[in-house]
Amino acid sequence: MARLVAATSATTVGASVSVCTMTAQSHGFSTRAIHAGQPADPTTGAVVPPIYATSTYLQDGVGEMRNGYEYSRTKNPTRRALEECLAALENGRHGFAFASGLAAEDTLIRTVCRPGDHIVIPNDAYGGTFRLFDKVATRWGLTYTPAAITDVDSVRAAITENTKIIWVETPTNPLLNIADIAALAQEAHNIGAILVVDNTFASPYLQQPLALGADVVVHSTTKYVGGHSDVVGGAVICDDDALADQLAFHSNSIGAISGPFDSWLTLRGAKTLAVRMERHCDNAERIVEWLTRRDEISAVLYPGLDSHPGHEVAAKQMRRFGGMISFRMRDGEAAAVGVCNHTRLFTLGESLGGVESLIEHPGRMTHASAAGSPLEVPADLVRISVGIEDVEDLLADLDAAFTAKA
Ligand SMILES: *Cc1c(COP(=O)(O)O)cnc(C)c1O
């Protein structure tokens, strides 16, 4: 009987928090994406980590766990494989996978903060992140101040004596603003706070915040990491062992974990992250070039443009500039809505980061919940998530939509 039970990889045995062993020093990005946390199954030789659809695990004697697995809220081998892979991709020692990006954020702030603590957030944060701070966290006694995270002085001015976290997204959603991660890490550390970077838009392939001094990286893996618009998930990655212990405790106590099926899908997506990101960037660069020549447009927001105010910082901290583009229509909201309603290949929808191109109107869609707040976005703004289709087809689709919208 005992021989039929799979042993697990050495890194998952014993400790409640395991440490990632494949690093940037030992292996390249794509090698880590394909192999980190994913040794061949020791029992069958299966090349892909199985979906361990099990809630509980045999104990060898009362209280004697086999290979450290007891109950799947606490730990599950499929989730563990994803967590080790994500840690390796961000060059962090510890990874945690959650049911969604917001579940990851919620668990993180409950781990780090207490009532009375204060968080500095971007003044154009992802709408759901803003809602979490504004409508949920404040009820539990947290306070926050939105700041222009492109400007270190504005962030410094927002700090209070209770600031525990400086929270940044870079590039931001949907305005594609750029924050200087190294400079803000310094600001946070000067006051004994931590810097959290939501790295969803860049993905670990384009930007590695921990190496720039950030303390924690957060992801909505729903986006580029999963990459196929077929699963919702989130992650937290950090280096610090004490924080990792606390995260493991809170992840288990709150229970907002990624299930084995979702973990498996996300891990499958992660394997191709590097090749997908290169193609997202290639296509986005071509589309940006096309958009900048159109009369209907008053501004193209893309950190790869040397006219972008964050271009220099982005060039310093990103490998390339990503697949997200926003632009403003000269004729205002009606024109913006018109373009969104007239594309055919670009699917009208929320979310981003999948292989298929998406288009949306942030003011009425993703960022509707920020209306009337300091995070309200311009009504003439259109956001596109450039997929990995043939770029000529994407350009033809945009061209047709620009013509048809009037
Ligand atoms: C989507 C998103 C989130 C929230 O993640 P979910 O997986 O939808 O919960 C957080 N931050 C950014 C930048 C996002 O785009």
Coordinates of C-alpha atoms and ligand atoms in Angstrom, one line a residue:
M1 CA 0.0 0.0 0.0
A2 CA 2.6 2.5 1.0
R3 CA 4.5 2.0 -2.2
L4 CA 1.6 3.2 -4.2
V5 CA 1.7 6.7 -2.7
A6 CA 3.7 9.3 -4.5
A7 CA 6.6 10.8 -2.7
T8 CA 7.0 14.5 -3.3
S9 CA 10.0 16.6 -4.3
A10 CA 12.6 17.3 -1.6
T11 CA 11.6 21.0 -1.5
T12 CA 8.1 20.2 -0.4
V13 CA 8.9 17.8 2.4
G14 CA 8.5 18.8 6.0
A15 CA 8.5 22.6 6.4
S16 CA 5.2 24.4 6.2
V17 CA 7.0 27.1 4.1
S18 CA 9.3 25.8 1.4
V19 CA 12.0 27.7 -0.3
C20 CA 12.4 28.1 -4.0
T21 CA 15.6 26.5 -5.2
M22 CA 15.8 27.5 -8.9
T23 CA 17.2 31.0 -9.2
A24 CA 18.2 33.5 -11.8
Q25 CA 21.8 32.6 -10.9
S26 CA 21.3 29.0 -11.8
H27 CA 18.8 29.0 -14.7
G28 CA 17.3 31.4 -17.3
F29 CA 13.7 32.7 -17.2
S30 CA 12.1 30.2 -19.5
T31 CA 13.9 27.2 -18.0
R32 CA 12.5 28.3 -14.6
A33 CA 9.0 28.8 -16.1
I34 CA 9.0 25.2 -17.5
H35 CA 10.8 23.4 -14.7
A36 CA 10.8 25.2 -11.3
G37 CA 8.6 23.3 -8.8
Q38 CA 7.8 20.8 -11.6
P39 CA 10.1 17.7 -11.3
A40 CA 8.7 14.6 -13.1
D41 CA 6.2 12.8 -10.9
P42 CA 8.2 10.4 -8.8
T43 CA 5.6 7.6 -9.0
T44 CA 4.6 7.6 -12.6
G45 CA 7.2 9.8 -14.3
A46 CA 4.4 12.1 -15.5
V47 CA 6.2 15.1 -17.0
V48 CA 3.4 17.5 -16.0
P49 CA 2.5 17.9 -12.3
P50 CA -0.8 16.1 -11.8
I51 CA -3.9 17.8 -10.6
Y52 CA -4.1 16.6 -7.0
A53 CA -7.8 16.8 -6.6
T54 CA -7.8 15.8 -3.0
S55 CA -8.9 17.6 0.2
T56 CA -7.1 15.4 2.7
Y57 CA -4.1 13.1 3.0
L58 CA -3.3 9.7 4.6
Q59 CA -1.5 10.0 7.9
D60 CA 1.0 7.3 8.8
G61 CA 0.1 7.5 12.5
V62 CA -1.9 9.9 14.6
G63 CA -0.5 13.4 13.7
E64 CA 2.2 11.9 11.5
M65 CA 1.9 13.7 8.1
R66 CA 3.4 12.1 5.1
N67 CA 5.6 14.5 3.2
G68 CA 4.1 17.5 5.0
Y69 CA 0.6 17.3 3.5
E70 CA -2.4 17.2 5.8
Y71 CA -5.3 19.2 4.3
S72 CA -5.5 21.0 1.0
R73 CA -6.4 24.4 2.4
T74 CA -3.0 24.4 4.1
K75 CA -1.0 22.8 1.3
N76 CA -1.7 21.0 -2.0
P77 CA 1.0 19.6 -4.3
T78 CA -0.4 21.2 -7.5
R79 CA -0.7 24.6 -5.8
R80 CA 2.8 24.0 -4.3
A81 CA 4.2 23.5 -7.9
L82 CA 2.7 26.7 -9.0
E83 CA 3.9 28.6 -5.9
E84 CA 7.5 27.4 -6.4
C85 CA 7.4 28.3 -10.1
L86 CA 6.0 31.8 -9.4
A87 CA 8.6 32.4 -6.7
A88 CA 11.3 31.3 -9.2
L89 CA 10.0 33.6 -11.9
E90 CA 10.1 36.6 -9.5
N91 CA 13.4 35.6 -8.0
G92 CA 11.8 35.4 -4.6
R93 CA 12.3 32.7 -2.0
H94 CA 8.6 32.3 -1.2
G95 CA 5.4 32.1 -3.3
F96 CA 1.7 31.9 -2.4
A97 CA -1.1 31.3 -4.8
F98 CA -4.7 32.6 -4.2
A99 CA -8.1 32.3 -5.7
S100 CA -7.8 35.7 -7.3
G101 CA -5.6 38.8 -7.4
L102 CA -7.9 40.5 -4.9
A103 CA -7.8 37.5 -2.6
A104 CA -4.0 37.7 -2.7
E105 CA -4.1 41.5 -1.9
D106 CA -6.7 41.0 0.9
T107 CA -4.6 38.2 2.6
L108 CA -1.5 40.4 2.3
I109 CA -2.9 43.5 3.9
R110 CA -4.5 41.4 6.7
T111 CA -1.1 39.8 7.3
V112 CA 0.9 43.0 7.4
C113 CA -1.5 45.6 8.8
R114 CA -3.5 46.2 12.0
P115 CA -6.3 48.7 12.7
G116 CA -4.9 52.3 12.6
D117 CA -2.3 51.5 10.0
H118 CA -2.0 53.5 6.9
I119 CA -1.3 52.6 3.2
V120 CA -0.2 54.9 0.4
I121 CA -1.9 53.8 -2.8
P122 CA -1.6 54.9 -6.4
N123 CA -4.0 57.6 -7.4
D124 CA -4.8 55.5 -10.5
A125 CA -4.8 52.1 -8.9
Y126 CA -6.7 49.1 -10.5
G127 CA -10.4 49.8 -9.7
G128 CA -10.8 46.6 -7.7
T129 CA -7.8 47.3 -5.6
F130 CA -9.1 50.8 -4.9
R131 CA -12.5 49.3 -3.9
L132 CA -10.8 46.8 -1.6
F133 CA -9.0 49.6 0.2
D134 CA -11.9 52.1 0.1
K135 CA -14.9 50.0 0.9
V136 CA -13.5 47.0 2.7
A137 CA -10.2 47.7 4.4
T138 CA -11.4 51.1 5.9
R139 CA -14.2 49.2 7.7
W140 CA -11.5 47.3 9.5
G141 CA -9.7 50.5 10.6
L142 CA -7.1 50.9 7.9
T143 CA -6.6 54.3 6.3
Y144 CA -5.2 55.1 2.9
T145 CA -4.0 58.1 0.9
P146 CA -3.9 58.1 -2.9
A147 CA -0.7 59.6 -4.3
A148 CA 0.8 60.2 -7.7
I149 CA 3.3 57.4 -7.6
T150 CA 5.2 58.7 -10.6
D151 CA 6.5 61.4 -8.3
V152 CA 8.5 60.4 -5.2
D153 CA 7.8 63.8 -3.5
S154 CA 4.0 63.2 -3.7
V155 CA 4.5 59.7 -2.2
R156 CA 6.6 61.2 0.6
A157 CA 3.9 63.9 1.2
A158 CA 1.3 61.1 1.6
I159 CA 3.2 59.2 4.3
T160 CA 1.9 59.4 7.9
E161 CA 3.5 58.2 11.1
N162 CA 1.3 55.1 10.7
T163 CA 2.2 54.2 7.1
K164 CA 3.0 50.5 6.9
I165 CA 2.8 49.9 3.2
I166 CA 3.7 51.9 0.1
W167 CA 1.7 50.2 -2.6
V168 CA 2.4 50.7 -6.3
E169 CA 1.4 49.4 -9.6
T170 CA 3.8 50.0 -12.5
P171 CA 2.8 50.4 -15.3
T172 CA -0.5 51.6 -13.8
N173 CA -4.0 50.6 -15.0
P174 CA -5.3 52.2 -17.2
L175 CA -3.1 55.3 -17.5
L176 CA 0.2 53.4 -17.9
N177 CA 2.1 55.6 -15.5
I178 CA 5.5 54.5 -14.3
A179 CA 6.7 54.4 -10.7
D180 CA 10.4 54.2 -9.9
I181 CA 10.6 51.0 -7.9
A182 CA 14.1 51.4 -6.5
A183 CA 13.4 55.0 -5.4
L184 CA 10.1 54.1 -3.7
A185 CA 11.7 51.1 -2.0
Q186 CA 14.2 53.5 -0.4
E187 CA 11.3 55.8 0.7
A188 CA 9.5 52.9 2.3
H189 CA 12.6 51.5 4.1
N190 CA 13.4 55.0 5.4
I191 CA 10.2 55.0 7.5
G192 CA 10.2 51.2 8.3
A193 CA 7.4 50.5 5.9
I194 CA 7.4 47.9 3.0
L195 CA 7.1 48.5 -0.7
V196 CA 4.5 46.3 -2.4
V197 CA 4.5 46.1 -6.2
D198 CA 1.5 44.9 -8.1
N199 CA 3.5 43.5 -11.1
T200 CA 0.4 42.3 -13.0
F201 CA 0.8 44.6 -16.1
A202 CA 4.5 43.9 -16.6
S203 CA 4.6 40.2 -15.6
P204 CA 7.8 38.8 -14.1
Y205 CA 9.2 38.4 -17.6
L206 CA 9.4 42.2 -18.1
Q207 CA 10.1 43.4 -14.6
Q208 CA 11.4 41.9 -11.4
P209 CA 10.5 44.2 -8.5
L210 CA 12.3 42.2 -5.7
A211 CA 15.6 42.7 -7.4
L212 CA 14.9 46.5 -7.5
G213 CA 14.4 46.6 -3.7
A214 CA 10.6 45.9 -3.3
D215 CA 9.6 43.7 -0.4
V216 CA 6.6 42.0 -1.8
V217 CA 5.2 41.3 -5.3
V218 CA 1.5 40.8 -6.0
H219 CA 0.0 39.4 -9.1
S220 CA -3.4 38.9 -10.6
T221 CA -2.3 35.7 -12.4
T222 CA -5.6 35.9 -14.2
K223 CA -3.8 38.2 -16.7
Y224 CA -0.4 37.6 -18.3
V225 CA 0.8 34.7 -16.1
G226 CA -2.2 32.5 -16.8
G227 CA -2.4 34.2 -20.2
H228 CA -5.4 32.4 -21.8
S229 CA -8.4 34.1 -20.2
D230 CA -9.5 30.8 -18.8
V231 CA -8.7 31.1 -15.1
V232 CA -8.8 33.6 -12.2
G233 CA -6.0 33.6 -9.7
G234 CA -3.6 35.7 -7.7
A235 CA -0.1 35.4 -6.1
V236 CA 2.1 37.0 -3.5
I237 CA 5.9 36.5 -3.6
C238 CA 8.4 37.7 -1.1
D239 CA 12.0 37.0 0.2
D240 CA 11.6 37.5 3.9
D241 CA 11.3 34.3 5.9
A242 CA 9.4 35.8 8.8
L243 CA 6.9 37.5 6.5
A244 CA 6.5 34.2 4.6
D245 CA 5.7 32.4 7.8
Q246 CA 3.0 35.0 8.6
L247 CA 1.6 34.7 5.0
A248 CA 1.4 30.9 5.3
F249 CA -0.4 31.3 8.6
H250 CA -2.9 33.8 7.2
S251 CA -3.3 32.0 3.9
N252 CA -4.3 28.9 5.9
S253 CA -6.4 30.9 8.4
I254 CA -8.3 32.9 5.8
G255 CA -8.4 30.2 3.2
A256 CA -8.6 32.2 0.0
I257 CA -6.4 29.7 -1.8
S258 CA -6.0 28.6 -5.4
G259 CA -7.7 25.3 -6.0
P260 CA -5.8 22.4 -7.7
F261 CA -7.5 22.8 -11.1
D262 CA -6.9 26.5 -11.2
S263 CA -3.3 26.1 -10.1
W264 CA -2.7 23.6 -12.9
L265 CA -4.1 25.9 -15.6
T266 CA -2.1 28.8 -14.3
L267 CA 1.1 26.8 -14.2
R268 CA 0.4 25.6 -17.8
G269 CA 0.1 29.2 -18.9
A270 CA 3.2 30.3 -17.0
K271 CA 5.4 27.9 -19.1
T272 CA 5.0 30.0 -22.2
L273 CA 5.1 33.4 -20.5
A274 CA 8.4 34.5 -22.1
V275 CA 7.4 33.8 -25.7
R276 CA 4.0 35.3 -25.3
M277 CA 5.3 38.5 -23.7
E278 CA 7.8 39.0 -26.6
R279 CA 4.9 38.7 -29.1
H280 CA 2.6 40.9 -27.0
C281 CA 5.4 43.6 -27.0
D282 CA 6.1 43.2 -30.8
N283 CA 2.4 43.6 -31.6
A284 CA 2.0 46.5 -29.2
E285 CA 4.9 48.4 -30.6
R286 CA 3.5 48.2 -34.1
I287 CA 0.0 49.3 -33.0
V288 CA 1.5 52.2 -31.0
E289 CA 3.3 53.4 -34.1
W290 CA 0.1 53.2 -36.1
L291 CA -2.0 55.0 -33.4
T292 CA 0.5 57.9 -33.1
R293 CA -0.2 58.7 -36.8
R294 CA -4.0 58.9 -36.4
D295 CA -5.7 62.3 -36.3
E296 CA -8.6 61.0 -34.2
I297 CA -6.3 60.5 -31.3
S298 CA -5.1 63.2 -28.9
A299 CA -2.7 61.1 -26.9
V300 CA -1.2 57.6 -26.9
L301 CA -0.2 56.3 -23.5
Y302 CA 2.6 53.7 -23.8
P303 CA 5.8 53.7 -21.7
G304 CA 7.8 52.6 -24.7
L305 CA 7.3 56.0 -26.4
D306 CA 10.2 58.4 -25.6
S307 CA 7.6 61.2 -25.2
H308 CA 6.0 59.2 -22.3
P309 CA 7.0 61.0 -19.0
G310 CA 8.0 57.6 -17.4
H311 CA 10.0 56.4 -20.4
E312 CA 13.4 56.7 -18.8
V313 CA 12.4 55.0 -15.6
A314 CA 10.6 52.3 -17.5
A315 CA 13.6 51.7 -19.7
K316 CA 15.8 51.3 -16.6
Q317 CA 13.5 48.8 -14.8
M318 CA 11.7 46.9 -17.6
R319 CA 13.0 44.5 -20.3
R320 CA 10.4 45.8 -22.8
F321 CA 7.2 47.9 -22.4
G322 CA 4.4 45.4 -22.5
G323 CA 1.2 44.7 -24.3
M324 CA -1.1 47.3 -22.7
I325 CA -1.9 50.6 -24.6
S326 CA -4.3 53.4 -23.7
F327 CA -5.3 56.2 -25.9
R328 CA -7.5 59.3 -25.8
M329 CA -9.9 60.2 -28.5
R330 CA -9.9 63.8 -29.7
D331 CA -13.8 63.8 -30.0
G332 CA -14.3 62.8 -26.4
E333 CA -16.4 60.1 -24.7
A334 CA -18.8 59.3 -27.6
A335 CA -15.8 58.6 -29.9
A336 CA -14.1 56.4 -27.3
V337 CA -17.3 54.4 -26.8
G338 CA -17.8 54.3 -30.5
V339 CA -14.4 52.7 -31.2
C340 CA -15.0 50.1 -28.4
N341 CA -18.3 49.2 -29.9
H342 CA -17.0 48.7 -33.5
T343 CA -14.0 46.4 -33.3
R344 CA -14.5 42.8 -34.2
L345 CA -11.3 41.0 -33.5
F346 CA -10.6 43.1 -30.4
T347 CA -13.2 41.7 -28.1
L348 CA -15.1 44.2 -26.0
G349 CA -14.4 43.0 -22.5
E350 CA -12.8 43.6 -19.2
S351 CA -9.6 41.9 -18.1
L352 CA -6.3 41.8 -20.0
G353 CA -3.2 39.8 -20.7
G354 CA -4.7 36.9 -22.6
V355 CA -3.6 35.6 -26.1
E356 CA -6.7 37.3 -27.6
S357 CA -6.9 41.1 -28.0
L358 CA -9.4 43.0 -25.9
I359 CA -10.7 46.6 -25.9
E360 CA -12.6 48.5 -23.3
H361 CA -13.8 51.9 -22.1
P362 CA -12.3 52.2 -18.5
G363 CA -14.6 55.0 -17.5
R364 CA -17.7 52.9 -17.9
M365 CA -16.2 49.5 -17.4
T366 CA -13.2 48.5 -15.3
H367 CA -13.0 51.9 -13.6
A368 CA -16.7 52.7 -13.2
S369 CA -16.3 52.1 -9.4
A370 CA -13.8 54.9 -9.2
A371 CA -16.2 57.5 -10.6
G372 CA -16.4 60.6 -8.5
S373 CA -13.2 59.6 -6.6
P374 CA -9.6 60.9 -7.0
L375 CA -9.1 57.8 -9.2
E376 CA -11.7 58.7 -11.8
V377 CA -10.3 58.2 -15.3
P378 CA -10.8 60.4 -18.4
A379 CA -14.0 59.7 -20.3
D380 CA -12.3 59.9 -23.7
L381 CA -9.9 57.0 -22.7
V382 CA -9.8 53.6 -24.5
R383 CA -7.7 50.8 -23.2
I384 CA -6.5 47.8 -25.3
S385 CA -4.8 44.6 -24.3
V386 CA -2.9 43.6 -27.4
G387 CA -3.0 39.9 -28.0
I388 CA -0.7 37.6 -30.0
E389 CA -2.8 37.4 -33.2
D390 CA -1.3 38.5 -36.5
V391 CA -0.7 42.2 -36.1
E392 CA -1.9 43.1 -39.6
D393 CA -5.3 41.7 -38.7
L394 CA -5.3 43.8 -35.5
L395 CA -4.4 47.0 -37.4
A396 CA -7.1 46.3 -40.0
D397 CA -9.7 45.8 -37.2
L398 CA -8.7 49.1 -35.5
D399 CA -8.8 50.9 -38.8
A400 CA -12.3 49.6 -39.5
A401 CA -13.5 50.6 -36.1
F402 CA -12.1 54.1 -36.4
T403 CA -13.9 54.5 -39.7
A404 CA -17.2 53.0 -38.5
K405 CA -17.5 54.8 -35.1
A406 CA -18.9 58.1 -36.5
Ligands
LIG1 C1 -7.1 42.3 -12.5 C2 -6.2 43.0 -11.6 C3 -6.2 42.8 -10.2 C4 -7.2 41.9 -9.5 O1 -7.0 40.6 -9.8 P1 -8.3 39.5 -9.9 O2 -7.6 38.3 -10.3 O3 -9.2 40.1 -10.9 O4 -8.8 39.5 -8.5 C5 -5.3 43.5 -9.4 N1 -4.4 44.3 -10.0 C6 -4.3 44.6 -11.3 C7 -3.3 45.5 -11.9 C8 -5.2 43.9 -12.2 O5 -5.2 44.1 -13.5

